[in-house]
Amino acid sequence: NFIAEARFVRALSYLHLTLGWGDVPLITKPTVSVGEELNVTTAPSAEVYAQIIADFEYAAANLNPALSLEATPAAANGFLARIALYQGRWSDAYTLATGVLGADFDLSSFAFLADEIFYLNFASTDGNSLAFFYGTAALNGRHSIEPSAKLLNDTYEAGDLRIPATFAYDSENTPYGNKYNEFNAATGSQTDPVLFMRHAELVLIAAEAAARASDFTNANAWFNQVRARAGVADITLDAGNFEDVILLERQRELALESGHRLWDLRRTGKALEVLGPLGYDACDNVWGLPQRDIDRNPNLAQNGCCNC
């Protein structure tokens, strides 16, 4: 179980690394000295993904839910479903997502944001400071991150029950992200869990995987569970609309969680179209490796077209 937990954490870490930076150094054995072995070259993202999948598969087969309360087989299989979706393996994505959910899963049995599959818990002595960075000065926050005007004004339908739990306005009418909202606690003492995976994401994975395989009966059944819980009317997915409709629903459901919107726009080739007016260009499809790491590792070459 210890090894399974370690491989779960390694897989999750490398998933975020390769999503952001593409080719990254892949280290799977402990480093025991400070010589040339520290100067690791980058591995192709395909190789990194292969290791991530192997680690999550090991975790799914070996985690003991009685010992690992958060890192569970269901969580490992959920991440495997996400990866399969990103890689365009629609049948695998559907099988993995529905395998975690079960054929008769009903999202309405969970309140919004209470449908966690994997999350990082905090205590008051070891707190989550995200509320401090999202919160405004009126809420004792620094307000380093603010919801975009598009998210505030052009994303949700009137009456969507997710709105107040996603963003709100303070007494001075300044908008702020509301998914981490222990604003009145002293900095660093918040206990809000960081959400890495929820059942709603897997429902949307099942819907998208089914739609991409032209199975619109199942696609609509899964997709409209999310909309029903949000209190908005069903939408009928078809071959002409499903990609844009599902991506927008993912934005509504998963806003301010785990970078989903950027990964979705990148994987569908829409990042330049959507984010270009905000200054995004082709070089932003792969982030540049930190210059400090390149400076101290002569075997590390810069990624993509970054000139930083």
PDB file of C-alpha atoms in Angstrom:
ATOM      1  CA  ASN A   1       0.000   0.000   0.000  1.00  0.00           C
ATOM      2  CA  PHE A   2       2.896   2.388   0.755  1.00  0.00           C
ATOM      3  CA  ILE A   3       4.357   1.769  -2.693  1.00  0.00           C
ATOM      4  CA  ALA A   4       0.954   2.191  -4.312  1.00  0.00           C
ATOM      5  CA  GLU A   5       0.468   5.523  -2.530  1.00  0.00           C
ATOM      6  CA  ALA A   6       3.928   6.686  -3.606  1.00  0.00           C
ATOM      7  CA  ARG A   7       3.300   5.740  -7.219  1.00  0.00           C
ATOM      8  CA  PHE A   8      -0.100   7.463  -7.123  1.00  0.00           C
ATOM      9  CA  VAL A   9       1.529  10.702  -5.971  1.00  0.00           C
ATOM     10  CA  ARG A  10       4.321  10.367  -8.541  1.00  0.00           C
ATOM     11  CA  ALA A  11       1.778   9.825 -11.310  1.00  0.00           C
ATOM     12  CA  LEU A  12      -0.281  12.840 -10.269  1.00  0.00           C
ATOM     13  CA  SER A  13       2.832  15.026 -10.071  1.00  0.00           C
ATOM     14  CA  TYR A  14       4.089  13.984 -13.482  1.00  0.00           C
ATOM     15  CA  LEU A  15       0.632  14.402 -14.999  1.00  0.00           C
ATOM     16  CA  HIS A  16       0.623  18.078 -14.044  1.00  0.00           C
ATOM     17  CA  LEU A  17       4.238  18.481 -15.165  1.00  0.00           C
ATOM     18  CA  THR A  18       3.755  17.040 -18.637  1.00  0.00           C
ATOM     19  CA  LEU A  19       0.425  18.824 -19.141  1.00  0.00           C
ATOM     20  CA  GLY A  20       2.150  22.114 -18.548  1.00  0.00           C
ATOM     21  CA  TRP A  21       5.654  21.608 -19.870  1.00  0.00           C
ATOM     22  CA  GLY A  22       5.464  18.670 -22.288  1.00  0.00           C
ATOM     23  CA  ASP A  23       8.858  16.926 -22.256  1.00  0.00           C
ATOM     24  CA  VAL A  24      10.235  16.889 -18.707  1.00  0.00           C
ATOM     25  CA  PRO A  25      13.003  15.012 -16.862  1.00  0.00           C
ATOM     26  CA  LEU A  26      11.657  11.594 -15.835  1.00  0.00           C
ATOM     27  CA  ILE A  27      13.242  10.273 -12.632  1.00  0.00           C
ATOM     28  CA  THR A  28      11.990   6.966 -11.255  1.00  0.00           C
ATOM     29  CA  LYS A  29      14.854   5.950  -8.951  1.00  0.00           C
ATOM     30  CA  PRO A  30      16.189   7.749  -5.882  1.00  0.00           C
ATOM     31  CA  THR A  31      19.100  10.125  -6.407  1.00  0.00           C
ATOM     32  CA  VAL A  32      21.804   9.272  -3.885  1.00  0.00           C
ATOM     33  CA  SER A  33      24.682  11.599  -4.824  1.00  0.00           C
ATOM     34  CA  VAL A  34      25.232  15.116  -6.138  1.00  0.00           C
ATOM     35  CA  GLY A  35      27.269  14.365  -9.254  1.00  0.00           C
ATOM     36  CA  GLU A  36      26.491  14.022 -12.943  1.00  0.00           C
ATOM     37  CA  GLU A  37      23.411  11.916 -12.224  1.00  0.00           C
ATOM     38  CA  LEU A  38      21.592  15.130 -11.325  1.00  0.00           C
ATOM     39  CA  ASN A  39      21.950  16.408 -14.887  1.00  0.00           C
ATOM     40  CA  VAL A  40      18.948  14.580 -16.311  1.00  0.00           C
ATOM     41  CA  THR A  41      17.738  15.262 -19.828  1.00  0.00           C
ATOM     42  CA  THR A  42      14.072  15.633 -20.693  1.00  0.00           C
ATOM     43  CA  ALA A  43      12.073  12.553 -21.670  1.00  0.00           C
ATOM     44  CA  PRO A  44       9.476  12.675 -24.477  1.00  0.00           C
ATOM     45  CA  SER A  45       5.991  13.339 -23.142  1.00  0.00           C
ATOM     46  CA  ALA A  46       4.868   9.975 -24.563  1.00  0.00           C
ATOM     47  CA  GLU A  47       7.388   8.251 -22.293  1.00  0.00           C
ATOM     48  CA  VAL A  48       6.253  10.347 -19.338  1.00  0.00           C
ATOM     49  CA  TYR A  49       2.612   9.423 -20.012  1.00  0.00           C
ATOM     50  CA  ALA A  50       3.543   5.739 -20.215  1.00  0.00           C
ATOM     51  CA  GLN A  51       5.080   5.984 -16.727  1.00  0.00           C
ATOM     52  CA  ILE A  52       2.071   7.900 -15.401  1.00  0.00           C
ATOM     53  CA  ILE A  53      -0.306   5.235 -16.700  1.00  0.00           C
ATOM     54  CA  ALA A  54       1.817   2.419 -15.278  1.00  0.00           C
ATOM     55  CA  ASP A  55       1.891   4.150 -11.879  1.00  0.00           C
ATOM     56  CA  PHE A  56      -1.858   4.768 -11.761  1.00  0.00           C
ATOM     57  CA  GLU A  57      -2.536   1.201 -12.894  1.00  0.00           C
ATOM     58  CA  TYR A  58      -0.306  -0.124 -10.114  1.00  0.00           C
ATOM     59  CA  ALA A  59      -2.093   2.148  -7.628  1.00  0.00           C
ATOM     60  CA  ALA A  60      -5.526   1.001  -8.820  1.00  0.00           C
ATOM     61  CA  ALA A  61      -4.515  -2.637  -8.345  1.00  0.00           C
ATOM     62  CA  ASN A  62      -2.752  -2.267  -4.996  1.00  0.00           C
ATOM     63  CA  LEU A  63      -4.236   0.585  -2.960  1.00  0.00           C
ATOM     64  CA  ASN A  64      -6.163  -0.558   0.097  1.00  0.00           C
ATOM     65  CA  PRO A  65      -9.171   1.751   0.718  1.00  0.00           C
ATOM     66  CA  ALA A  66      -9.100   0.812   4.385  1.00  0.00           C
ATOM     67  CA  LEU A  67      -5.611   2.327   4.674  1.00  0.00           C
ATOM     68  CA  SER A  68      -5.679   5.065   2.013  1.00  0.00           C
ATOM     69  CA  LEU A  69      -8.674   7.278   2.656  1.00  0.00           C
ATOM     70  CA  GLU A  70      -8.089   9.690  -0.252  1.00  0.00           C
ATOM     71  CA  ALA A  71      -5.777   7.836  -2.666  1.00  0.00           C
ATOM     72  CA  THR A  72      -8.108   4.991  -3.614  1.00  0.00           C
ATOM     73  CA  PRO A  73      -8.471   2.601  -6.556  1.00  0.00           C
ATOM     74  CA  ALA A  74     -11.435   4.689  -7.715  1.00  0.00           C
ATOM     75  CA  ALA A  75      -9.286   7.822  -7.741  1.00  0.00           C
ATOM     76  CA  ALA A  76      -6.504   6.077  -9.658  1.00  0.00           C
ATOM     77  CA  ASN A  77      -8.970   4.784 -12.246  1.00  0.00           C
ATOM     78  CA  GLY A  78     -10.528   8.241 -12.448  1.00  0.00           C
ATOM     79  CA  PHE A  79      -7.189   9.753 -13.395  1.00  0.00           C
ATOM     80  CA  LEU A  80      -6.672   6.980 -15.937  1.00  0.00           C
ATOM     81  CA  ALA A  81     -10.031   7.956 -17.458  1.00  0.00           C
ATOM     82  CA  ARG A  82      -8.890  11.585 -17.658  1.00  0.00           C
ATOM     83  CA  ILE A  83      -5.645  10.581 -19.369  1.00  0.00           C
ATOM     84  CA  ALA A  84      -7.472   8.341 -21.842  1.00  0.00           C
ATOM     85  CA  LEU A  85      -9.714  11.285 -22.746  1.00  0.00           C
ATOM     86  CA  TYR A  86      -6.717  13.561 -23.235  1.00  0.00           C
ATOM     87  CA  GLN A  87      -5.080  10.926 -25.447  1.00  0.00           C
ATOM     88  CA  GLY A  88      -8.177  10.347 -27.568  1.00  0.00           C
ATOM     89  CA  ARG A  89      -8.722   6.772 -26.400  1.00  0.00           C
ATOM     90  CA  TRP A  90     -12.484   7.135 -26.270  1.00  0.00           C
ATOM     91  CA  SER A  91     -13.416   3.532 -25.489  1.00  0.00           C
ATOM     92  CA  ASP A  92     -10.902   3.357 -22.621  1.00  0.00           C
ATOM     93  CA  ALA A  93     -12.057   6.710 -21.273  1.00  0.00           C
ATOM     94  CA  TYR A  94     -15.683   5.590 -21.274  1.00  0.00           C
ATOM     95  CA  THR A  95     -14.957   2.207 -19.702  1.00  0.00           C
ATOM     96  CA  LEU A  96     -12.762   3.678 -16.960  1.00  0.00           C
ATOM     97  CA  ALA A  97     -15.114   6.546 -16.127  1.00  0.00           C
ATOM     98  CA  THR A  98     -18.243   4.396 -15.997  1.00  0.00           C
ATOM     99  CA  GLY A  99     -16.330   1.724 -14.112  1.00  0.00           C
ATOM    100  CA  VAL A 100     -15.797   4.204 -11.290  1.00  0.00           C
ATOM    101  CA  LEU A 101     -19.306   5.652 -11.502  1.00  0.00           C
ATOM    102  CA  GLY A 102     -21.284   2.460 -12.022  1.00  0.00           C
ATOM    103  CA  ALA A 103     -23.992   2.003 -14.624  1.00  0.00           C
ATOM    104  CA  ASP A 104     -26.761   3.485 -12.446  1.00  0.00           C
ATOM    105  CA  PHE A 105     -24.807   6.447 -11.045  1.00  0.00           C
ATOM    106  CA  ASP A 106     -26.966   9.457 -10.137  1.00  0.00           C
ATOM    107  CA  LEU A 107     -25.079  12.738  -9.756  1.00  0.00           C
ATOM    108  CA  SER A 108     -28.058  14.384  -8.057  1.00  0.00           C
ATOM    109  CA  SER A 109     -27.329  12.346  -4.944  1.00  0.00           C
ATOM    110  CA  PHE A 110     -24.323  14.606  -4.343  1.00  0.00           C
ATOM    111  CA  ALA A 111     -24.378  18.327  -3.631  1.00  0.00           C
ATOM    112  CA  PHE A 112     -22.200  20.500  -5.885  1.00  0.00           C
ATOM    113  CA  LEU A 113     -18.546  20.300  -4.758  1.00  0.00           C
ATOM    114  CA  ALA A 114     -19.419  17.501  -2.329  1.00  0.00           C
ATOM    115  CA  ASP A 115     -18.874  14.824  -4.987  1.00  0.00           C
ATOM    116  CA  GLU A 116     -15.153  14.457  -4.316  1.00  0.00           C
ATOM    117  CA  ILE A 117     -13.212  11.438  -5.534  1.00  0.00           C
ATOM    118  CA  PHE A 118      -9.738  12.728  -4.727  1.00  0.00           C
ATOM    119  CA  TYR A 119      -8.858  15.823  -2.737  1.00  0.00           C
ATOM    120  CA  LEU A 120      -6.079  17.194  -0.552  1.00  0.00           C
ATOM    121  CA  ASN A 121      -7.246  17.781   2.995  1.00  0.00           C
ATOM    122  CA  PHE A 122      -5.930  20.471   5.302  1.00  0.00           C
ATOM    123  CA  ALA A 123      -6.024  21.196   9.018  1.00  0.00           C
ATOM    124  CA  SER A 124      -5.951  24.527  10.844  1.00  0.00           C
ATOM    125  CA  THR A 125      -2.326  23.852  11.796  1.00  0.00           C
ATOM    126  CA  ASP A 126      -1.346  23.120   8.184  1.00  0.00           C
ATOM    127  CA  GLY A 127      -3.725  25.207   6.163  1.00  0.00           C
ATOM    128  CA  ASN A 128      -4.722  25.862   2.581  1.00  0.00           C
ATOM    129  CA  SER A 129      -4.072  29.508   1.677  1.00  0.00           C
ATOM    130  CA  LEU A 130      -6.005  29.523  -1.611  1.00  0.00           C
ATOM    131  CA  ALA A 131      -8.844  31.535  -0.071  1.00  0.00           C
ATOM    132  CA  PHE A 132      -6.301  34.213   0.842  1.00  0.00           C
ATOM    133  CA  PHE A 133      -5.178  34.510  -2.783  1.00  0.00           C
ATOM    134  CA  TYR A 134      -8.733  34.473  -4.190  1.00  0.00           C
ATOM    135  CA  GLY A 135     -10.267  36.699  -1.519  1.00  0.00           C
ATOM    136  CA  THR A 136     -10.445  40.476  -1.788  1.00  0.00           C
ATOM    137  CA  ALA A 137      -9.123  42.984   0.754  1.00  0.00           C
ATOM    138  CA  ALA A 138     -12.643  43.247   2.179  1.00  0.00           C
ATOM    139  CA  LEU A 139     -12.419  39.503   2.884  1.00  0.00           C
ATOM    140  CA  ASN A 140      -8.903  39.640   4.369  1.00  0.00           C
ATOM    141  CA  GLY A 141      -7.416  38.340   1.117  1.00  0.00           C
ATOM    142  CA  ARG A 142      -4.699  39.394  -1.312  1.00  0.00           C
ATOM    143  CA  HIS A 143      -6.831  38.950  -4.445  1.00  0.00           C
ATOM    144  CA  SER A 144      -3.951  37.711  -6.597  1.00  0.00           C
ATOM    145  CA  ILE A 145      -6.431  35.736  -8.737  1.00  0.00           C
ATOM    146  CA  GLU A 146      -9.747  37.077 -10.029  1.00  0.00           C
ATOM    147  CA  PRO A 147     -12.347  35.311 -12.186  1.00  0.00           C
ATOM    148  CA  SER A 148     -12.211  36.533 -15.781  1.00  0.00           C
ATOM    149  CA  ALA A 149     -14.849  38.860 -17.183  1.00  0.00           C
ATOM    150  CA  LYS A 150     -15.883  36.058 -19.544  1.00  0.00           C
ATOM    151  CA  LEU A 151     -16.441  33.629 -16.669  1.00  0.00           C
ATOM    152  CA  LEU A 152     -18.421  36.257 -14.772  1.00  0.00           C
ATOM    153  CA  ASN A 153     -20.582  37.536 -17.613  1.00  0.00           C
ATOM    154  CA  ASP A 154     -20.703  35.119 -20.548  1.00  0.00           C
ATOM    155  CA  THR A 155     -20.334  31.565 -19.276  1.00  0.00           C
ATOM    156  CA  TYR A 156     -23.313  30.649 -17.081  1.00  0.00           C
ATOM    157  CA  GLU A 157     -27.021  30.623 -17.835  1.00  0.00           C
ATOM    158  CA  ALA A 158     -29.447  32.517 -15.633  1.00  0.00           C
ATOM    159  CA  GLY A 159     -30.413  30.454 -12.608  1.00  0.00           C
ATOM    160  CA  ASP A 160     -27.420  28.109 -12.746  1.00  0.00           C
ATOM    161  CA  LEU A 161     -27.047  26.848  -9.187  1.00  0.00           C
ATOM    162  CA  ARG A 162     -23.267  26.630  -9.556  1.00  0.00           C
ATOM    163  CA  ILE A 163     -22.807  30.393  -9.841  1.00  0.00           C
ATOM    164  CA  PRO A 164     -22.766  31.378  -6.132  1.00  0.00           C
ATOM    165  CA  ALA A 165     -20.412  28.519  -5.260  1.00  0.00           C
ATOM    166  CA  THR A 166     -18.026  29.493  -8.093  1.00  0.00           C
ATOM    167  CA  PHE A 167     -17.772  33.273  -7.764  1.00  0.00           C
ATOM    168  CA  ALA A 168     -19.319  36.104  -5.783  1.00  0.00           C
ATOM    169  CA  TYR A 169     -18.929  39.840  -5.146  1.00  0.00           C
ATOM    170  CA  ASP A 170     -17.723  41.504  -1.956  1.00  0.00           C
ATOM    171  CA  SER A 171     -19.205  44.571  -0.247  1.00  0.00           C
ATOM    172  CA  GLU A 172     -17.384  46.809  -2.730  1.00  0.00           C
ATOM    173  CA  ASN A 173     -18.721  44.826  -5.721  1.00  0.00           C
ATOM    174  CA  THR A 174     -15.329  43.279  -6.476  1.00  0.00           C
ATOM    175  CA  PRO A 175     -15.617  39.732  -7.874  1.00  0.00           C
ATOM    176  CA  TYR A 176     -13.738  36.821  -6.343  1.00  0.00           C
ATOM    177  CA  GLY A 177     -13.462  33.058  -6.723  1.00  0.00           C
ATOM    178  CA  ASN A 178     -15.635  31.342  -4.146  1.00  0.00           C
ATOM    179  CA  LYS A 179     -14.648  27.655  -4.310  1.00  0.00           C
ATOM    180  CA  TYR A 180     -12.135  28.209  -1.511  1.00  0.00           C
ATOM    181  CA  ASN A 181     -13.938  30.491   0.879  1.00  0.00           C
ATOM    182  CA  GLU A 182     -12.620  30.330   4.425  1.00  0.00           C
ATOM    183  CA  PHE A 183     -11.820  34.024   4.093  1.00  0.00           C
ATOM    184  CA  ASN A 184     -12.028  35.062   7.713  1.00  0.00           C
ATOM    185  CA  ALA A 185      -9.401  32.664   8.990  1.00  0.00           C
ATOM    186  CA  ALA A 186      -5.864  33.916   9.537  1.00  0.00           C
ATOM    187  CA  THR A 187      -3.593  33.451   6.544  1.00  0.00           C
ATOM    188  CA  GLY A 188      -2.593  29.812   6.132  1.00  0.00           C
ATOM    189  CA  SER A 189      -5.127  28.375   8.572  1.00  0.00           C
ATOM    190  CA  GLN A 190      -7.900  27.518   6.123  1.00  0.00           C
ATOM    191  CA  THR A 191      -9.072  23.907   6.009  1.00  0.00           C
ATOM    192  CA  ASP A 192     -10.746  23.994   2.565  1.00  0.00           C
ATOM    193  CA  PRO A 193      -9.828  20.801   0.671  1.00  0.00           C
ATOM    194  CA  VAL A 194      -8.175  21.220  -2.729  1.00  0.00           C
ATOM    195  CA  LEU A 195     -10.307  19.363  -5.261  1.00  0.00           C
ATOM    196  CA  PHE A 196      -8.398  17.248  -7.783  1.00  0.00           C
ATOM    197  CA  MET A 197     -11.182  15.013  -9.070  1.00  0.00           C
ATOM    198  CA  ARG A 198     -14.954  14.901  -8.646  1.00  0.00           C
ATOM    199  CA  HIS A 199     -17.688  12.586  -9.849  1.00  0.00           C
ATOM    200  CA  ALA A 200     -19.005  15.345 -12.115  1.00  0.00           C
ATOM    201  CA  GLU A 201     -15.760  15.313 -14.094  1.00  0.00           C
ATOM    202  CA  LEU A 202     -16.105  11.577 -14.710  1.00  0.00           C
ATOM    203  CA  VAL A 203     -19.718  12.060 -15.780  1.00  0.00           C
ATOM    204  CA  LEU A 204     -18.537  14.619 -18.331  1.00  0.00           C
ATOM    205  CA  ILE A 205     -15.694  12.329 -19.424  1.00  0.00           C
ATOM    206  CA  ALA A 206     -18.215   9.549 -20.042  1.00  0.00           C
ATOM    207  CA  ALA A 207     -20.417  11.969 -21.977  1.00  0.00           C
ATOM    208  CA  GLU A 208     -17.586  13.248 -24.156  1.00  0.00           C
ATOM    209  CA  ALA A 209     -16.106   9.804 -24.801  1.00  0.00           C
ATOM    210  CA  ALA A 210     -19.533   8.480 -25.837  1.00  0.00           C
ATOM    211  CA  ALA A 211     -20.172  11.476 -28.084  1.00  0.00           C
ATOM    212  CA  ARG A 212     -16.810  11.149 -29.817  1.00  0.00           C
ATOM    213  CA  ALA A 213     -17.704   7.521 -30.503  1.00  0.00           C
ATOM    214  CA  SER A 214     -21.081   8.723 -31.939  1.00  0.00           C
ATOM    215  CA  ASP A 215     -23.029   7.115 -29.089  1.00  0.00           C
ATOM    216  CA  PHE A 216     -25.335  10.028 -28.419  1.00  0.00           C
ATOM    217  CA  THR A 217     -27.845   8.017 -26.403  1.00  0.00           C
ATOM    218  CA  ASN A 218     -25.322   7.482 -23.626  1.00  0.00           C
ATOM    219  CA  ALA A 219     -23.650  10.843 -24.207  1.00  0.00           C
ATOM    220  CA  ASN A 220     -26.904  12.697 -23.552  1.00  0.00           C
ATOM    221  CA  ALA A 221     -27.826  10.551 -20.576  1.00  0.00           C
ATOM    222  CA  TRP A 222     -24.536  11.306 -18.829  1.00  0.00           C
ATOM    223  CA  PHE A 223     -24.197  14.914 -19.930  1.00  0.00           C
ATOM    224  CA  ASN A 224     -27.611  16.035 -18.757  1.00  0.00           C
ATOM    225  CA  GLN A 225     -27.029  14.662 -15.265  1.00  0.00           C
ATOM    226  CA  VAL A 226     -24.639  17.574 -14.763  1.00  0.00           C
ATOM    227  CA  ARG A 227     -27.089  20.121 -16.118  1.00  0.00           C
ATOM    228  CA  ALA A 228     -30.005  18.715 -14.126  1.00  0.00           C
ATOM    229  CA  ARG A 229     -28.080  19.068 -10.887  1.00  0.00           C
ATOM    230  CA  ALA A 230     -27.202  22.660 -11.842  1.00  0.00           C
ATOM    231  CA  GLY A 231     -30.899  23.445 -12.326  1.00  0.00           C
ATOM    232  CA  VAL A 232     -30.680  24.257 -16.033  1.00  0.00           C
ATOM    233  CA  ALA A 233     -32.515  22.711 -18.960  1.00  0.00           C
ATOM    234  CA  ASP A 234     -31.276  19.675 -20.876  1.00  0.00           C
ATOM    235  CA  ILE A 235     -29.340  20.145 -24.103  1.00  0.00           C
ATOM    236  CA  THR A 236     -29.423  17.499 -26.819  1.00  0.00           C
ATOM    237  CA  LEU A 237     -25.928  16.640 -28.005  1.00  0.00           C
ATOM    238  CA  ASP A 238     -25.400  15.737 -31.636  1.00  0.00           C
ATOM    239  CA  ALA A 239     -22.540  15.367 -34.078  1.00  0.00           C
ATOM    240  CA  GLY A 240     -22.542  19.059 -34.905  1.00  0.00           C
ATOM    241  CA  ASN A 241     -22.547  20.611 -31.446  1.00  0.00           C
ATOM    242  CA  PHE A 242     -21.167  18.197 -28.868  1.00  0.00           C
ATOM    243  CA  GLU A 243     -17.558  19.385 -28.652  1.00  0.00           C
ATOM    244  CA  ASP A 244     -18.326  23.054 -28.030  1.00  0.00           C
ATOM    245  CA  VAL A 245     -21.269  22.264 -25.750  1.00  0.00           C
ATOM    246  CA  ILE A 246     -19.316  19.799 -23.596  1.00  0.00           C
ATOM    247  CA  LEU A 247     -16.265  22.065 -23.355  1.00  0.00           C
ATOM    248  CA  LEU A 248     -18.472  24.909 -22.171  1.00  0.00           C
ATOM    249  CA  GLU A 249     -20.177  22.655 -19.622  1.00  0.00           C
ATOM    250  CA  ARG A 250     -16.781  21.514 -18.365  1.00  0.00           C
ATOM    251  CA  GLN A 251     -15.836  25.158 -17.930  1.00  0.00           C
ATOM    252  CA  ARG A 252     -18.991  25.841 -15.927  1.00  0.00           C
ATOM    253  CA  GLU A 253     -18.644  22.769 -13.738  1.00  0.00           C
ATOM    254  CA  LEU A 254     -14.872  22.721 -13.193  1.00  0.00           C
ATOM    255  CA  ALA A 255     -13.995  26.431 -13.130  1.00  0.00           C
ATOM    256  CA  LEU A 256     -11.154  27.332 -10.742  1.00  0.00           C
ATOM    257  CA  GLU A 257     -10.214  23.655 -10.280  1.00  0.00           C
ATOM    258  CA  SER A 258      -6.940  22.041 -11.394  1.00  0.00           C
ATOM    259  CA  GLY A 259      -6.429  24.059 -14.584  1.00  0.00           C
ATOM    260  CA  HIS A 260      -9.062  22.099 -16.527  1.00  0.00           C
ATOM    261  CA  ARG A 261      -9.971  24.949 -18.870  1.00  0.00           C
ATOM    262  CA  LEU A 262      -6.431  25.425 -20.204  1.00  0.00           C
ATOM    263  CA  TRP A 263      -5.853  21.688 -20.666  1.00  0.00           C
ATOM    264  CA  ASP A 264      -9.211  21.389 -22.470  1.00  0.00           C
ATOM    265  CA  LEU A 265      -8.412  24.225 -24.866  1.00  0.00           C
ATOM    266  CA  ARG A 266      -4.957  22.855 -25.580  1.00  0.00           C
ATOM    267  CA  ARG A 267      -6.080  19.263 -26.180  1.00  0.00           C
ATOM    268  CA  THR A 268      -8.829  20.332 -28.579  1.00  0.00           C
ATOM    269  CA  GLY A 269      -6.654  22.811 -30.466  1.00  0.00           C
ATOM    270  CA  LYS A 270      -8.802  25.766 -29.411  1.00  0.00           C
ATOM    271  CA  ALA A 271      -6.357  27.609 -27.161  1.00  0.00           C
ATOM    272  CA  LEU A 272      -5.195  30.096 -29.794  1.00  0.00           C
ATOM    273  CA  GLU A 273      -8.754  30.813 -30.926  1.00  0.00           C
ATOM    274  CA  VAL A 274     -10.114  31.389 -27.427  1.00  0.00           C
ATOM    275  CA  LEU A 275      -7.109  32.835 -25.608  1.00  0.00           C
ATOM    276  CA  GLY A 276      -5.350  34.575 -28.503  1.00  0.00           C
ATOM    277  CA  PRO A 277      -7.158  37.891 -27.874  1.00  0.00           C
ATOM    278  CA  LEU A 278      -5.712  37.776 -24.333  1.00  0.00           C
ATOM    279  CA  GLY A 279      -2.142  37.463 -25.614  1.00  0.00           C
ATOM    280  CA  TYR A 280      -1.826  33.680 -25.858  1.00  0.00           C
ATOM    281  CA  ASP A 281       0.296  32.482 -28.797  1.00  0.00           C
ATOM    282  CA  ALA A 282       1.628  29.185 -30.157  1.00  0.00           C
ATOM    283  CA  CYS A 283       4.571  29.262 -27.753  1.00  0.00           C
ATOM    284  CA  ASP A 284       2.132  29.139 -24.849  1.00  0.00           C
ATOM    285  CA  ASN A 285       0.987  25.640 -25.855  1.00  0.00           C
ATOM    286  CA  VAL A 286       4.089  24.387 -24.016  1.00  0.00           C
ATOM    287  CA  TRP A 287       5.438  26.331 -21.065  1.00  0.00           C
ATOM    288  CA  GLY A 288       9.163  27.079 -20.989  1.00  0.00           C
ATOM    289  CA  LEU A 289      11.263  25.217 -18.430  1.00  0.00           C
ATOM    290  CA  PRO A 290      12.423  27.428 -15.540  1.00  0.00           C
ATOM    291  CA  GLN A 291      15.660  29.189 -16.475  1.00  0.00           C
ATOM    292  CA  ARG A 292      17.174  28.411 -13.075  1.00  0.00           C
ATOM    293  CA  ASP A 293      16.919  24.689 -13.834  1.00  0.00           C
ATOM    294  CA  ILE A 294      18.536  25.111 -17.250  1.00  0.00           C
ATOM    295  CA  ASP A 295      21.340  27.191 -15.710  1.00  0.00           C
ATOM    296  CA  ARG A 296      22.295  24.465 -13.262  1.00  0.00           C
ATOM    297  CA  ASN A 297      21.769  21.472 -15.560  1.00  0.00           C
ATOM    298  CA  PRO A 298      23.884  21.562 -18.753  1.00  0.00           C
ATOM    299  CA  ASN A 299      21.940  18.600 -20.192  1.00  0.00           C
ATOM    300  CA  LEU A 300      18.568  20.369 -19.969  1.00  0.00           C
ATOM    301  CA  ALA A 301      17.424  22.057 -23.187  1.00  0.00           C
ATOM    302  CA  GLN A 302      14.630  24.576 -23.346  1.00  0.00           C
ATOM    303  CA  ASN A 303      11.211  23.323 -24.445  1.00  0.00           C
ATOM    304  CA  GLY A 304       9.290  24.456 -27.505  1.00  0.00           C
ATOM    305  CA  CYS A 305       9.859  27.948 -28.853  1.00  0.00           C
ATOM    306  CA  CYS A 306      10.402  29.642 -25.508  1.00  0.00           C
ATOM    307  CA  ASN A 307      13.144  32.270 -25.638  1.00  0.00           C
ATOM    308  CA  CYS A 308      13.095  33.102 -21.951  1.00  0.00           C
TER     309      CYS A 308
END
